[in-house]
Structure formats: C-alpha cells, structure tokens
Amino acid sequence: MTDPFGTAALRRAVLDAWAASPTRLIEDAAVEHDLVVGGYRDRAVTELIQNAADAARRADVPGRVALRLEGPTLHCTNVGAPLTVSGVRALSALRASDKGGGDVGRYGVGFTAVRALTARVEVRSLTGSIVFDTEATRGALRENGIDDAVLAARGLDVPMFRLPWPSDGTPTAGWDTEIVLHDVADVEAVLDTATAEAGDLLLELPTIDRITVGDHDIGRVEAAGPGAWSTVTVGERSYLRGVAPHATWYLPVGADGEVLPVETDVLRAPTRSDEVTTLPAFVVADVPMQPDRRRVLPGADPAPLADGYGALVADLPPAARYLAVPRPAVPASAVDGVLREALTAELTETAWVPGVDGRSYPPRAVTVVDRLTDDLAALLADVIPGLAEPAVSDGDAARTLARLGARVLRPAETVETLSGLARPPSWWRSVYAAFDALLPGSEVAECAAIPVPLTDGRTVTGPRTVVVAEERVGAVSWARVVHPDAVHPLLRRLGATPARAVDLLADPVLAERLVDPDGVPDALVDEVLAVASLAPEHTTVPGLGELPLRDEAGADRAADELLLPDAPVLAVLSEDHPFGVVHPELLARHGAHALRVVGVGTTFGTVVDDTPLGPDHDLDDEDAWWDSVDGEPADVRAVRDLEWVDPDRWAAALDLLVTDPTLAPLLTDRDGYTAWWLRRHAEIDGTPLGLLRRPDDDTFDGVLDVAPALRAVTVPALWARDRVDDAVTARALLARLGDAERPVRPGVVVRTYAALGEAVAADRVDVRDVDPPDEVRTLAGRVVRADDVTVLGGSSWIAVVPPDRAVPGGAHPDAVADLLDLDTTAALTVTVRGGGDVVAVADDPVLAAYAAAATDALPSLALPSEIVVHDDLVVTASGIGERRVPYWVDPDGTVHLERIR
C-alpha cells in the first residue's frame, strides 16, 4: 500500500511525543473530546459540506455534494480540489489548518465533528486516501508501550484524528473526494439532518450549487433581481441576495415576490453560529469567531457588517423597503444589539425612502401622510416636500419611518398644509374625494378646517360656514356658496349646509341688500336673476319683489310691479292698472322663468304670510275680510291685485285663476281672503259670485241665479252655498224672495227662510245689518206685504194660518221673525170650539196603534195617555177666524184630534 501523504512519519512523530509525554496524550484526547462534545456538537453535516465548499473554491468549480447511505455507512462525495499533504497534516493536527484567507473556515478543525458519529472515517481522494480509526490508534498505543489507562481514568477516549493511515479506497466515479463514515449509530437521523440543513447551507456556502441527500436533490439557482440584489432560489424557497462590503444579506420572498422579513435567526459566519439575531434578513459574513465557531471573538466589532445595507434597501421595490428595517425588539444578544444599532444608523442616513416624485430620501427628510392614497399623493406631490409614497404611508411602514425620524402627518395636520393654497375648484374637489376615501366616518372631523373655494373667487376655511347649492350656480356674492366645480359629498359630511336655488334667494342677507339705501348694483341684479333661473317652476320667494328691474320705458321699478310682455293677466286688467312691462333686454338675457321667480308677473301676484300680525298686506278690502274671520287668521295666503280686473272681463279672469297651479289652491279656502273677496267683488253680468249658485245646488233654486258654465264653477268656495254666512247674502236672499217676477217653489221658500233663521240664531247674521223687507214670499209662493203675514211658530200652525198669509219659520221662527220684523204665531190666540170627548189612548184601537207607531218611529209625535176627540175640530184664531184643522195642541199640552171616520 502506497503512502503518498507520508502518514507513517506523521504517526511516528505523534507516537514519540505521546511516549515522551503522557500529558501530551491526555491534552490531545481532551482537545478532541471538547471539540466533539462542545464546540462542534451537531455540526458534522455542516462541517462536511463546508469542507466541500472549500474544495470547490480552491478548484474554482461549481460545488456539488452528495450524501448517501450504504447500510450504516454514510458516504459524502464532492467535487473540487483533492486531498493534499498539507490537508492531511491539518486534519491530523487538531489545532492547525491549511486554509487560506479565502476559505470560509478559519481554523480547519471542524472536521473533528464527525468523531461524534463514528470511530472510523475515511477520506478518499483522487490524489490518495487516508483513514482515521480509533481501534487502529488504540493498537498503535499498545504496540508502542504507551499506557492509555490514564485516558480512561479521565473519561477520555484515544484521540482518533492524531494518527492517519493510508488507504486503498478511491472516490466514487465522477467525484473528486469522498468522506466515508463507518458504522454510524443513527445514520438515518444524520441523513434527515442533512436534508433539513441543505437549504441553509446552499445560502451560506455560495460555492456549493447543489446538494443531494439520498434521493432528495436540492439546487441553488441565482438570477438577476432588483438593483444590486439577485434572486436566489433554493428548492421551493426564494430569497433576495444583496452583497455589501462586509456581509451578504438574504431577504426571504414569497411566491408573489413579496418580501417576508425574518423574525429571528442567527449570525452565519459563514454557517450558523449561536449568536441569535432579530434582524429582518439573514446575514452571512466573515466575522472573527471563537475556535468552535459558535460565538464571536470577544472584542470583535460586528458593526461594519451594516456598511452598505442602506444602499441595498434603496434598491428594493419601494413598497418593500420598510420591511428591511429592524422591527422594535429587545436585542437577543450583544452582537444583535450592535448590529441593530448599526443598521438603524445606516438606514437613518441613507436615502432609501421612496418619494411620490420618484426620488429616494433619508427618513429624516420625508413626510409621511397617514394612510396616503394614490389619488391624494398625486394632489399633494407639489404641496408637501419630500412626500413619501402611499406604499409606505400606512400601518407598519409609517410607524417604521417614524422611528427613523420621518415626519408623520395625521389628516388634520395634512389639512393644515393646504391652507393658503391657490388652486382651481376642480383640484379641491379631487382633494375632497381623496380625503373622503381615506377617512372613515368617525374620523371625518379631522378635515373640519379644509379650505373651500367659493363662487365669488374666495377660498375660506372650513365647510361649516359654507353652503352647497343643489343646482350649479354662478357667482353668489351674498352667501358663502361652494364653487360648483368643487362640490363633493365630503363637504356635507363636514357640516356644509345644502341649499336649493330658492334657499339662496330667500337668504336674509340678500333681502337686506335689496333695500340698501345706496341702491342695488347691476351686478347683484344679474347674480340674483342667474340664481332665479335655477329655481323650480312656480317658485315664489318673499322679498324678491323688491329687486329693481328696468321697465320698457327705461325706468327702474320693483320686480313685483312689472309684467312680462306676453303676460295673460294683461288681457283681463282694466286700462288704469298700475303695472309696468319689463324691458325686452332683460327678458332676452335672463329668460322669462328667472323674471317670474323674482316677482315679474304673468298673472296675479300672491301674498304668503305664515305669521300675520294684522291686515297690513296691501290687499283690497283686507280690513273687512280680517273682521269676517272667526278670531284672527292663522296665516295669509292670498291672490293680490284682483281689484284691477276689468269688471267686464271677470269670466276670463276666473279662467286664468283656476287654471294657474299656483293661484288655484288659493281659491279653495272659503274662509280665505281670495274666495271671500271674489264672492263679494267679482261679478258676472252684474251679480257677485257669492250670489250665484252652482248648477248642482238647488237649495236656493229660483232665489239665486245659476252660475254660468265656467271652469270656476268647479270651485265651491267661490259661489253661494246651502247656508247663509253673512248679512250680504241675507239681504240678497230677502230681496230676491220679495221679487214677484221670480218663480219660487214652496219647498225652496221653506229652505230659504230656514237658512236665514239658522244664520241669525248662529250669530252669523246680525239683524241690525239687514233692513226688514216691505214684501215677503209666503208659504204659498206669493209675494205680499210684510204687514199681512205671520211667521209660523211650529208645524201645528200650518193648518191654522193660511199658506198665503204664512212665512215658514223653520227651526228658528223667532230668528226669522226678528229678521223680518214680524210677529210669530205665538202672538195669536186660538180657541177650540166644542168640548169633545176625552178618550184614553190605550182604549181606542186606532189611537193605540197610532201611538205605538209614533213612539217607535216618530218619538216627537208621541201621544199623551189621554186626548180629546172631536167629531169636527174647529179652532178660532185671532185675526184669522175659524179654521177646521186635523189636530191642535193647547198651550197646556192637551191634544185635540178630529175623529177618524
């Protein structure tokens, strides 16, 4: 067997040393034991693959490693530089290494870790092979007379790696070196560990491209990434890899490329150490480590590892950059604390925060608008210097920037930055829309001071003081009206008052300006008419009638004193009416609708007063109407200027009133001024409307004339009714009853006198306001002198007083007699001729039946228990003489009946 690496000389030197100094044997055994159970515990796989990485680097080839099992034997093959003499010496020296400065390990003693797995290990290489064997070492001690009992006494085994032997083994074809671990106790667990660690080792040892563990193959693929970053994929995991001057950083990324910050990890120098970190990325670096590679050497400063990290962060996608900033946490170790502080300092000074202008800024130079949206960002880009992108303006991103010194603005503070800006109204509307989308309802008050542009060119602070017009209005100088291009629902949510055009026209401020003693500017007149053009049809606004407008003669007159040139009302007015006609230029410029809204008439004007204090509305005969109302009117809603109708044109005027949707409702209230005035003053063929009856009302048939066939006939309040409401009607009815040329049926006579009596009894008519007539209409329908008649005081008098001498008194005969200044039949004396027979009603079959029927059906005609029956019932009435009657009731209640034959 050849010995290309001179292992015999190495063994001889070590054995001689042990023989000369048993202490040296103990020291070597102790060092190997400490490395196996201490610093290099659980690192066998890591050390095997790290050695493979060194071999690939030395050969400058892509590294490959494969681990497989053959029974209890673990084989680890790799490509790269083969075993050398210096390598063999390093492996058997425990405290020495042949690695240069470019190798990832520093001490070259990590290979000792495999001693925890096996007592026999081979290193097979293309240049030769060696084996380390515990039993061979123990045999060599015995052959050389060296007592190993001193080791057992100290719980130590013989140091396996001090004595290498040559081997005939060769690496598996296709590989440059193969490590063979014999009789591994739990070899499957070792293979599982290798599978679990392969992914991390491919990151930590970039000279290794692929690791195969049994049938599981995992590779490392690197491609271009954002900026200075590359994208590294290891199996199913992906990372962004950034190389800084003193460290390599790995940021895990998801399937969609989103950055997934690390919560906790360990410093990798280059493989995993025991220095726990709380950084957002894995860090792989050449850091001075203690011999066991678990801890950083005391006094070593890891701060330089942060150099260049900020520049790497600046190359990340803008929305992901803040994820690379260490999160708030208690440092997990002293090294972690130094690294966190160094990274924070690096990120504080580096320009990496994405601005809306496309530039990057250091955190202290940016302003973060809380929950900034893309729309709002576009609007504020030239308003707030250094404005951070929306992607980093919310949640964790905003809080992260705030920790690094960024200025963070709440919505209310953002609104403050808008103060004093001069922007088009449409720009402001976009701002409102952006804030509306930004803020939930509970936070909308934070925008209370947002500027608002007005129609008059001013910009004011806060929506609470402004009005949002429902129609698109032009300039409005008397109210704070939001410019229509700026209107947005947010303004109402913030307290802006909604207003229709009619509300703007009813503004008290406008009313005050219209009575300014210095006059009303033409510009204000134009503004008012422009707003009036937006009001609904048939709109009336109290006070606008004062607006001065030019008439066709060139003079200024109040709007409500003017008519449109084609006003229908002009056709029914008398020649001396007081109205003017509006100037044609105003009509052409603003339109008829706007002029009508401010009071220019096409028909009769109206008066509306919901809280009248008295008859002070400049209405014709208003005092008399006010007196006619029971108490005082609750409101005044009336048609005005009716007194200017040409008396010969009332039919046309009535048609105009009832067909106008604004005026017609004012005609329906019988007690209202308009209907009251028309009944008294409007005449058809010389007869007031109130003395004309509707065709379907025959209460006063023949007494009052029928109204002509006009549309107004459908409005009952304008015509006579089936009762008497005032002295005017009472006088008219009495006059017509006394007109012998009028044929009046007896039934109508009865109804008419009954209605007159009821009106007097109800105090609607005062008899002092009615002169008693000289002639009256009797029950027989004849007109006779009043001195020749008597008012019937009840139904029993009908048979006593002849119809041509009787006036029916109805339910109120005394009231009728008062009205006519006549006596009632109560003033007459009636005597019954003859005694008659007293008959008990219950004993007479006819009377008993009549009494029962009267009691059930007509209780008022019930008979007493006894009556006086006459063969011929004749009474004598004073001033009338004898009259044969069917019955009579004495004043004492005695009932007289003529015998039924």
PDB file of C-alpha atoms in Angstrom, residues 597-841:
ATOM      1  CA  VAL A 597     -89.251  83.844  -9.900  1.00  0.00           C
ATOM      2  CA  VAL A 598     -88.222  87.323  -8.717  1.00  0.00           C
ATOM      3  CA  GLY A 599     -91.770  88.598  -8.988  1.00  0.00           C
ATOM      4  CA  VAL A 600     -92.270  89.779 -12.552  1.00  0.00           C
ATOM      5  CA  GLY A 601     -95.811  88.743 -13.283  1.00  0.00           C
ATOM      6  CA  THR A 602     -97.600  86.811 -15.945  1.00  0.00           C
ATOM      7  CA  THR A 603    -100.690  86.514 -13.840  1.00  0.00           C
ATOM      8  CA  PHE A 604    -101.910  87.813 -10.499  1.00  0.00           C
ATOM      9  CA  GLY A 605     -99.410  88.106  -7.680  1.00  0.00           C
ATOM     10  CA  THR A 606     -99.711  86.373  -4.336  1.00  0.00           C
ATOM     11  CA  VAL A 607     -99.195  87.163  -0.695  1.00  0.00           C
ATOM     12  CA  VAL A 608     -97.925  84.491   1.703  1.00  0.00           C
ATOM     13  CA  ASP A 609     -97.516  85.283   5.389  1.00  0.00           C
ATOM     14  CA  ASP A 610     -97.336  82.440   7.898  1.00  0.00           C
ATOM     15  CA  THR A 611     -97.322  84.739  10.921  1.00  0.00           C
ATOM     16  CA  PRO A 612     -99.606  87.681  10.144  1.00  0.00           C
ATOM     17  CA  LEU A 613     -99.853  90.442  12.708  1.00  0.00           C
ATOM     18  CA  GLY A 614    -102.727  92.320  11.143  1.00  0.00           C
ATOM     19  CA  PRO A 615    -104.417  93.394   7.900  1.00  0.00           C
ATOM     20  CA  ASP A 616    -101.263  95.044   6.583  1.00  0.00           C
ATOM     21  CA  HIS A 617    -100.667  93.171   3.316  1.00  0.00           C
ATOM     22  CA  ASP A 618    -101.910  95.877   0.964  1.00  0.00           C
ATOM     23  CA  LEU A 619    -104.841  93.714  -0.131  1.00  0.00           C
ATOM     24  CA  ASP A 620    -108.066  95.313  -1.305  1.00  0.00           C
ATOM     25  CA  ASP A 621    -110.752  95.411   1.410  1.00  0.00           C
ATOM     26  CA  GLU A 622    -108.428  93.430   3.705  1.00  0.00           C
ATOM     27  CA  ASP A 623    -109.811  95.034   6.873  1.00  0.00           C
ATOM     28  CA  ALA A 624    -113.303  93.768   6.116  1.00  0.00           C
ATOM     29  CA  TRP A 625    -112.019  90.264   5.461  1.00  0.00           C
ATOM     30  CA  TRP A 626    -109.983  90.297   8.668  1.00  0.00           C
ATOM     31  CA  ASP A 627    -113.159  91.225  10.586  1.00  0.00           C
ATOM     32  CA  SER A 628    -115.071  88.409   8.916  1.00  0.00           C
ATOM     33  CA  VAL A 629    -112.708  85.739  10.199  1.00  0.00           C
ATOM     34  CA  ASP A 630    -113.645  83.987  13.404  1.00  0.00           C
ATOM     35  CA  GLY A 631    -110.852  85.193  15.679  1.00  0.00           C
ATOM     36  CA  GLU A 632    -107.767  86.045  13.626  1.00  0.00           C
ATOM     37  CA  PRO A 633    -106.398  84.239  10.550  1.00  0.00           C
ATOM     38  CA  ALA A 634    -103.568  81.803  11.289  1.00  0.00           C
ATOM     39  CA  ASP A 635    -101.910  82.778   8.024  1.00  0.00           C
ATOM     40  CA  VAL A 636    -102.464  84.859   4.957  1.00  0.00           C
ATOM     41  CA  ARG A 637    -102.292  83.187   1.556  1.00  0.00           C
ATOM     42  CA  ALA A 638    -103.977  85.320  -0.996  1.00  0.00           C
ATOM     43  CA  VAL A 639    -104.170  86.426  -4.618  1.00  0.00           C
ATOM     44  CA  ARG A 640    -103.430  90.123  -4.856  1.00  0.00           C
ATOM     45  CA  ASP A 641    -104.364  92.905  -7.278  1.00  0.00           C
ATOM     46  CA  LEU A 642    -107.808  91.440  -8.049  1.00  0.00           C
ATOM     47  CA  GLU A 643    -109.269  94.920  -7.798  1.00  0.00           C
ATOM     48  CA  TRP A 644    -107.600  95.816 -11.122  1.00  0.00           C
ATOM     49  CA  VAL A 645    -109.661  93.356 -13.157  1.00  0.00           C
ATOM     50  CA  ASP A 646    -111.888  94.962 -15.770  1.00  0.00           C
ATOM     51  CA  PRO A 647    -115.465  94.343 -14.494  1.00  0.00           C
ATOM     52  CA  ASP A 648    -116.461  93.123 -17.947  1.00  0.00           C
ATOM     53  CA  ARG A 649    -113.677  90.522 -18.055  1.00  0.00           C
ATOM     54  CA  TRP A 650    -114.335  88.508 -14.916  1.00  0.00           C
ATOM     55  CA  ALA A 651    -115.204  85.330 -16.795  1.00  0.00           C
ATOM     56  CA  ALA A 652    -111.766  85.331 -18.443  1.00  0.00           C
ATOM     57  CA  ALA A 653    -110.121  86.360 -15.173  1.00  0.00           C
ATOM     58  CA  LEU A 654    -111.707  83.438 -13.347  1.00  0.00           C
ATOM     59  CA  ASP A 655    -110.483  81.039 -16.005  1.00  0.00           C
ATOM     60  CA  LEU A 656    -106.993  82.473 -15.552  1.00  0.00           C
ATOM     61  CA  LEU A 657    -107.180  81.976 -11.780  1.00  0.00           C
ATOM     62  CA  VAL A 658    -108.465  78.410 -11.713  1.00  0.00           C
ATOM     63  CA  THR A 659    -106.064  77.134 -14.385  1.00  0.00           C
ATOM     64  CA  ASP A 660    -102.937  78.533 -12.720  1.00  0.00           C
ATOM     65  CA  PRO A 661    -101.348  75.841 -10.461  1.00  0.00           C
ATOM     66  CA  THR A 662    -100.076  78.460  -8.039  1.00  0.00           C
ATOM     67  CA  LEU A 663    -103.235  80.539  -7.801  1.00  0.00           C
ATOM     68  CA  ALA A 664    -105.885  77.812  -7.956  1.00  0.00           C
ATOM     69  CA  PRO A 665    -105.166  76.388  -4.474  1.00  0.00           C
ATOM     70  CA  LEU A 666    -105.764  79.848  -3.005  1.00  0.00           C
ATOM     71  CA  LEU A 667    -109.355  79.812  -4.300  1.00  0.00           C
ATOM     72  CA  THR A 668    -110.420  76.691  -2.425  1.00  0.00           C
ATOM     73  CA  ASP A 669    -110.428  78.056   1.128  1.00  0.00           C
ATOM     74  CA  ARG A 670    -113.900  79.507   1.592  1.00  0.00           C
ATOM     75  CA  ASP A 671    -112.799  81.495   4.599  1.00  0.00           C
ATOM     76  CA  GLY A 672    -109.580  82.665   2.926  1.00  0.00           C
ATOM     77  CA  TYR A 673    -109.170  86.166   1.588  1.00  0.00           C
ATOM     78  CA  THR A 674    -109.233  85.255  -2.116  1.00  0.00           C
ATOM     79  CA  ALA A 675    -112.509  83.308  -2.151  1.00  0.00           C
ATOM     80  CA  TRP A 676    -114.048  85.832   0.240  1.00  0.00           C
ATOM     81  CA  TRP A 677    -113.041  88.770  -1.973  1.00  0.00           C
ATOM     82  CA  LEU A 678    -114.205  87.117  -5.184  1.00  0.00           C
ATOM     83  CA  ARG A 679    -117.616  86.250  -3.738  1.00  0.00           C
ATOM     84  CA  ARG A 680    -118.127  89.867  -2.736  1.00  0.00           C
ATOM     85  CA  HIS A 681    -116.445  91.834  -5.534  1.00  0.00           C
ATOM     86  CA  ALA A 682    -116.149  89.684  -8.641  1.00  0.00           C
ATOM     87  CA  GLU A 683    -119.321  89.906 -10.742  1.00  0.00           C
ATOM     88  CA  ILE A 684    -120.734  88.016 -13.656  1.00  0.00           C
ATOM     89  CA  ASP A 685    -123.286  90.088 -15.549  1.00  0.00           C
ATOM     90  CA  GLY A 686    -123.550  92.392 -12.561  1.00  0.00           C
ATOM     91  CA  THR A 687    -124.076  89.642  -9.954  1.00  0.00           C
ATOM     92  CA  PRO A 688    -121.405  88.917  -7.331  1.00  0.00           C
ATOM     93  CA  LEU A 689    -120.127  85.351  -7.396  1.00  0.00           C
ATOM     94  CA  GLY A 690    -121.334  84.828  -3.863  1.00  0.00           C
ATOM     95  CA  LEU A 691    -124.923  85.344  -5.016  1.00  0.00           C
ATOM     96  CA  LEU A 692    -124.719  82.802  -7.806  1.00  0.00           C
ATOM     97  CA  ARG A 693    -125.362  79.143  -7.126  1.00  0.00           C
ATOM     98  CA  ARG A 694    -123.634  76.201  -8.657  1.00  0.00           C
ATOM     99  CA  PRO A 695    -125.775  74.159 -11.097  1.00  0.00           C
ATOM    100  CA  ASP A 696    -125.776  71.121  -8.827  1.00  0.00           C
ATOM    101  CA  ASP A 697    -127.002  73.088  -5.764  1.00  0.00           C
ATOM    102  CA  ASP A 698    -130.801  73.736  -5.758  1.00  0.00           C
ATOM    103  CA  THR A 699    -131.052  74.897  -2.144  1.00  0.00           C
ATOM    104  CA  PHE A 700    -131.989  78.376  -3.270  1.00  0.00           C
ATOM    105  CA  ASP A 701    -133.462  77.392  -6.652  1.00  0.00           C
ATOM    106  CA  GLY A 702    -135.262  80.367  -8.109  1.00  0.00           C
ATOM    107  CA  VAL A 703    -133.995  82.672  -5.385  1.00  0.00           C
ATOM    108  CA  LEU A 704    -130.378  82.813  -6.594  1.00  0.00           C
ATOM    109  CA  ASP A 705    -129.367  82.604 -10.250  1.00  0.00           C
ATOM    110  CA  VAL A 706    -127.247  79.746 -11.585  1.00  0.00           C
ATOM    111  CA  ALA A 707    -123.575  80.491 -12.258  1.00  0.00           C
ATOM    112  CA  PRO A 708    -122.580  80.396 -15.930  1.00  0.00           C
ATOM    113  CA  ALA A 709    -120.681  77.448 -17.401  1.00  0.00           C
ATOM    114  CA  LEU A 710    -117.152  78.453 -16.349  1.00  0.00           C
ATOM    115  CA  ARG A 711    -114.202  76.368 -15.151  1.00  0.00           C
ATOM    116  CA  ALA A 712    -114.540  78.207 -11.849  1.00  0.00           C
ATOM    117  CA  VAL A 713    -117.896  76.511 -11.213  1.00  0.00           C
ATOM    118  CA  THR A 714    -115.896  73.504 -10.012  1.00  0.00           C
ATOM    119  CA  VAL A 715    -114.567  75.564  -7.068  1.00  0.00           C
ATOM    120  CA  PRO A 716    -117.406  75.586  -4.451  1.00  0.00           C
ATOM    121  CA  ALA A 717    -115.724  78.252  -2.303  1.00  0.00           C
ATOM    122  CA  LEU A 718    -116.377  80.931  -4.945  1.00  0.00           C
ATOM    123  CA  TRP A 719    -120.158  80.555  -5.069  1.00  0.00           C
ATOM    124  CA  ALA A 720    -123.197  80.617  -2.856  1.00  0.00           C
ATOM    125  CA  ARG A 721    -123.546  77.689  -0.522  1.00  0.00           C
ATOM    126  CA  ASP A 722    -126.535  75.903   1.030  1.00  0.00           C
ATOM    127  CA  ARG A 723    -126.492  78.139   4.078  1.00  0.00           C
ATOM    128  CA  VAL A 724    -126.286  81.846   4.854  1.00  0.00           C
ATOM    129  CA  ASP A 725    -122.949  83.091   6.146  1.00  0.00           C
ATOM    130  CA  ASP A 726    -123.275  86.870   6.198  1.00  0.00           C
ATOM    131  CA  ALA A 727    -125.603  89.846   6.073  1.00  0.00           C
ATOM    132  CA  VAL A 728    -124.795  90.485   2.419  1.00  0.00           C
ATOM    133  CA  THR A 729    -126.232  87.109   1.457  1.00  0.00           C
ATOM    134  CA  ALA A 730    -129.160  87.540   3.833  1.00  0.00           C
ATOM    135  CA  ARG A 731    -130.079  90.870   2.257  1.00  0.00           C
ATOM    136  CA  ALA A 732    -129.809  89.420  -1.231  1.00  0.00           C
ATOM    137  CA  LEU A 733    -131.993  86.407  -0.392  1.00  0.00           C
ATOM    138  CA  LEU A 734    -134.703  88.578   1.144  1.00  0.00           C
ATOM    139  CA  ALA A 735    -134.642  90.924  -1.843  1.00  0.00           C
ATOM    140  CA  ARG A 736    -134.980  88.058  -4.289  1.00  0.00           C
ATOM    141  CA  LEU A 737    -137.724  86.406  -2.209  1.00  0.00           C
ATOM    142  CA  GLY A 738    -139.594  89.704  -2.459  1.00  0.00           C
ATOM    143  CA  ASP A 739    -139.231  89.790  -6.240  1.00  0.00           C
ATOM    144  CA  ALA A 740    -142.595  88.678  -7.607  1.00  0.00           C
ATOM    145  CA  GLU A 741    -141.039  88.107 -11.021  1.00  0.00           C
ATOM    146  CA  ARG A 742    -139.063  85.168  -9.635  1.00  0.00           C
ATOM    147  CA  PRO A 743    -140.975  81.880  -9.530  1.00  0.00           C
ATOM    148  CA  VAL A 744    -140.028  80.145  -6.288  1.00  0.00           C
ATOM    149  CA  ARG A 745    -141.414  76.798  -5.249  1.00  0.00           C
ATOM    150  CA  PRO A 746    -142.858  76.426  -1.728  1.00  0.00           C
ATOM    151  CA  GLY A 747    -140.138  73.955  -0.778  1.00  0.00           C
ATOM    152  CA  VAL A 748    -137.444  76.468  -1.695  1.00  0.00           C
ATOM    153  CA  VAL A 749    -139.308  79.145   0.302  1.00  0.00           C
ATOM    154  CA  VAL A 750    -139.241  76.857   3.347  1.00  0.00           C
ATOM    155  CA  ARG A 751    -135.478  76.117   2.905  1.00  0.00           C
ATOM    156  CA  THR A 752    -134.568  79.745   2.335  1.00  0.00           C
ATOM    157  CA  TYR A 753    -136.362  81.084   5.425  1.00  0.00           C
ATOM    158  CA  ALA A 754    -134.966  78.144   7.443  1.00  0.00           C
ATOM    159  CA  ALA A 755    -131.427  79.031   6.303  1.00  0.00           C
ATOM    160  CA  LEU A 756    -131.970  82.700   7.193  1.00  0.00           C
ATOM    161  CA  GLY A 757    -133.285  81.817  10.628  1.00  0.00           C
ATOM    162  CA  GLU A 758    -130.376  79.430  11.286  1.00  0.00           C
ATOM    163  CA  ALA A 759    -127.835  82.126  10.302  1.00  0.00           C
ATOM    164  CA  VAL A 760    -129.387  84.610  12.726  1.00  0.00           C
ATOM    165  CA  ALA A 761    -129.622  82.022  15.503  1.00  0.00           C
ATOM    166  CA  ALA A 762    -125.956  81.067  14.947  1.00  0.00           C
ATOM    167  CA  ASP A 763    -124.909  84.744  15.057  1.00  0.00           C
ATOM    168  CA  ARG A 764    -123.501  84.680  11.536  1.00  0.00           C
ATOM    169  CA  VAL A 765    -126.002  87.377  10.639  1.00  0.00           C
ATOM    170  CA  ASP A 766    -126.820  90.348  12.843  1.00  0.00           C
ATOM    171  CA  VAL A 767    -130.398  91.531  12.230  1.00  0.00           C
ATOM    172  CA  ARG A 768    -129.180  95.080  12.728  1.00  0.00           C
ATOM    173  CA  ASP A 769    -127.238  94.741   9.447  1.00  0.00           C
ATOM    174  CA  VAL A 770    -130.384  93.771   7.485  1.00  0.00           C
ATOM    175  CA  ASP A 771    -133.285  96.097   6.812  1.00  0.00           C
ATOM    176  CA  PRO A 772    -136.652  94.286   7.109  1.00  0.00           C
ATOM    177  CA  PRO A 773    -138.226  93.926   3.641  1.00  0.00           C
ATOM    178  CA  ASP A 774    -141.513  95.570   2.751  1.00  0.00           C
ATOM    179  CA  GLU A 775    -142.651  92.496   0.854  1.00  0.00           C
ATOM    180  CA  VAL A 776    -142.103  88.841   1.644  1.00  0.00           C
ATOM    181  CA  ARG A 777    -142.628  85.497  -0.008  1.00  0.00           C
ATOM    182  CA  THR A 778    -145.314  83.378   1.692  1.00  0.00           C
ATOM    183  CA  LEU A 779    -145.528  79.645   2.075  1.00  0.00           C
ATOM    184  CA  ALA A 780    -147.912  79.653  -0.862  1.00  0.00           C
ATOM    185  CA  GLY A 781    -145.204  81.231  -3.045  1.00  0.00           C
ATOM    186  CA  ARG A 782    -146.913  84.622  -3.349  1.00  0.00           C
ATOM    187  CA  VAL A 783    -145.224  87.945  -2.696  1.00  0.00           C
ATOM    188  CA  VAL A 784    -147.313  90.016  -0.260  1.00  0.00           C
ATOM    189  CA  ARG A 785    -146.854  92.952   2.031  1.00  0.00           C
ATOM    190  CA  ALA A 786    -144.990  92.032   5.160  1.00  0.00           C
ATOM    191  CA  ASP A 787    -147.722  93.509   7.349  1.00  0.00           C
ATOM    192  CA  ASP A 788    -150.147  90.817   6.099  1.00  0.00           C
ATOM    193  CA  VAL A 789    -148.203  87.713   7.193  1.00  0.00           C
ATOM    194  CA  THR A 790    -147.227  85.865  10.305  1.00  0.00           C
ATOM    195  CA  VAL A 791    -144.159  83.670  10.914  1.00  0.00           C
ATOM    196  CA  LEU A 792    -145.213  80.090  11.643  1.00  0.00           C
ATOM    197  CA  GLY A 793    -144.015  79.036  15.082  1.00  0.00           C
ATOM    198  CA  GLY A 794    -144.381  75.303  14.572  1.00  0.00           C
ATOM    199  CA  SER A 795    -145.939  72.588  12.442  1.00  0.00           C
ATOM    200  CA  SER A 796    -149.327  72.759  14.217  1.00  0.00           C
ATOM    201  CA  TRP A 797    -149.829  76.287  12.918  1.00  0.00           C
ATOM    202  CA  ILE A 798    -149.717  75.180   9.287  1.00  0.00           C
ATOM    203  CA  ALA A 799    -153.409  74.204   9.399  1.00  0.00           C
ATOM    204  CA  VAL A 800    -154.368  77.315  11.350  1.00  0.00           C
ATOM    205  CA  VAL A 801    -152.652  80.033   9.285  1.00  0.00           C
ATOM    206  CA  PRO A 802    -153.463  80.059   5.543  1.00  0.00           C
ATOM    207  CA  PRO A 803    -150.361  79.485   3.316  1.00  0.00           C
ATOM    208  CA  ASP A 804    -150.761  82.844   1.588  1.00  0.00           C
ATOM    209  CA  ARG A 805    -150.533  84.591   4.970  1.00  0.00           C
ATOM    210  CA  ALA A 806    -147.761  82.389   6.477  1.00  0.00           C
ATOM    211  CA  VAL A 807    -143.988  82.688   6.385  1.00  0.00           C
ATOM    212  CA  PRO A 808    -142.320  79.376   7.374  1.00  0.00           C
ATOM    213  CA  GLY A 809    -140.165  79.860  10.469  1.00  0.00           C
ATOM    214  CA  GLY A 810    -138.376  76.539  10.326  1.00  0.00           C
ATOM    215  CA  ALA A 811    -136.378  75.533  13.399  1.00  0.00           C
ATOM    216  CA  HIS A 812    -135.824  79.154  14.417  1.00  0.00           C
ATOM    217  CA  PRO A 813    -139.120  81.020  13.948  1.00  0.00           C
ATOM    218  CA  ASP A 814    -138.220  83.747  16.416  1.00  0.00           C
ATOM    219  CA  ALA A 815    -134.995  84.429  14.459  1.00  0.00           C
ATOM    220  CA  VAL A 816    -136.945  84.642  11.192  1.00  0.00           C
ATOM    221  CA  ALA A 817    -139.495  86.946  12.827  1.00  0.00           C
ATOM    222  CA  ASP A 818    -136.663  89.105  14.189  1.00  0.00           C
ATOM    223  CA  LEU A 819    -135.075  89.350  10.741  1.00  0.00           C
ATOM    224  CA  LEU A 820    -138.406  90.291   9.080  1.00  0.00           C
ATOM    225  CA  ASP A 821    -139.586  92.424  11.984  1.00  0.00           C
ATOM    226  CA  LEU A 822    -142.799  90.343  12.170  1.00  0.00           C
ATOM    227  CA  ASP A 823    -144.779  88.524  14.811  1.00  0.00           C
ATOM    228  CA  THR A 824    -144.772  84.774  15.114  1.00  0.00           C
ATOM    229  CA  THR A 825    -147.895  82.709  15.543  1.00  0.00           C
ATOM    230  CA  ALA A 826    -147.083  82.592  19.213  1.00  0.00           C
ATOM    231  CA  ALA A 827    -148.749  86.024  19.397  1.00  0.00           C
ATOM    232  CA  LEU A 828    -152.099  84.578  18.143  1.00  0.00           C
ATOM    233  CA  THR A 829    -154.905  83.371  20.457  1.00  0.00           C
ATOM    234  CA  VAL A 830    -156.512  80.047  19.470  1.00  0.00           C
ATOM    235  CA  THR A 831    -159.733  78.691  20.905  1.00  0.00           C
ATOM    236  CA  VAL A 832    -161.115  75.170  20.302  1.00  0.00           C
ATOM    237  CA  ARG A 833    -164.839  75.115  19.582  1.00  0.00           C
ATOM    238  CA  GLY A 834    -166.792  72.491  21.486  1.00  0.00           C
ATOM    239  CA  GLY A 835    -165.770  70.212  24.317  1.00  0.00           C
ATOM    240  CA  GLY A 836    -165.180  66.933  22.547  1.00  0.00           C
ATOM    241  CA  ASP A 837    -164.748  63.525  24.211  1.00  0.00           C
ATOM    242  CA  VAL A 838    -161.825  62.614  26.446  1.00  0.00           C
ATOM    243  CA  VAL A 839    -160.555  59.250  25.257  1.00  0.00           C
ATOM    244  CA  ALA A 840    -157.850  57.045  26.807  1.00  0.00           C
ATOM    245  CA  VAL A 841    -155.405  56.271  24.019  1.00  0.00           C
TER     246      VAL A 841
END
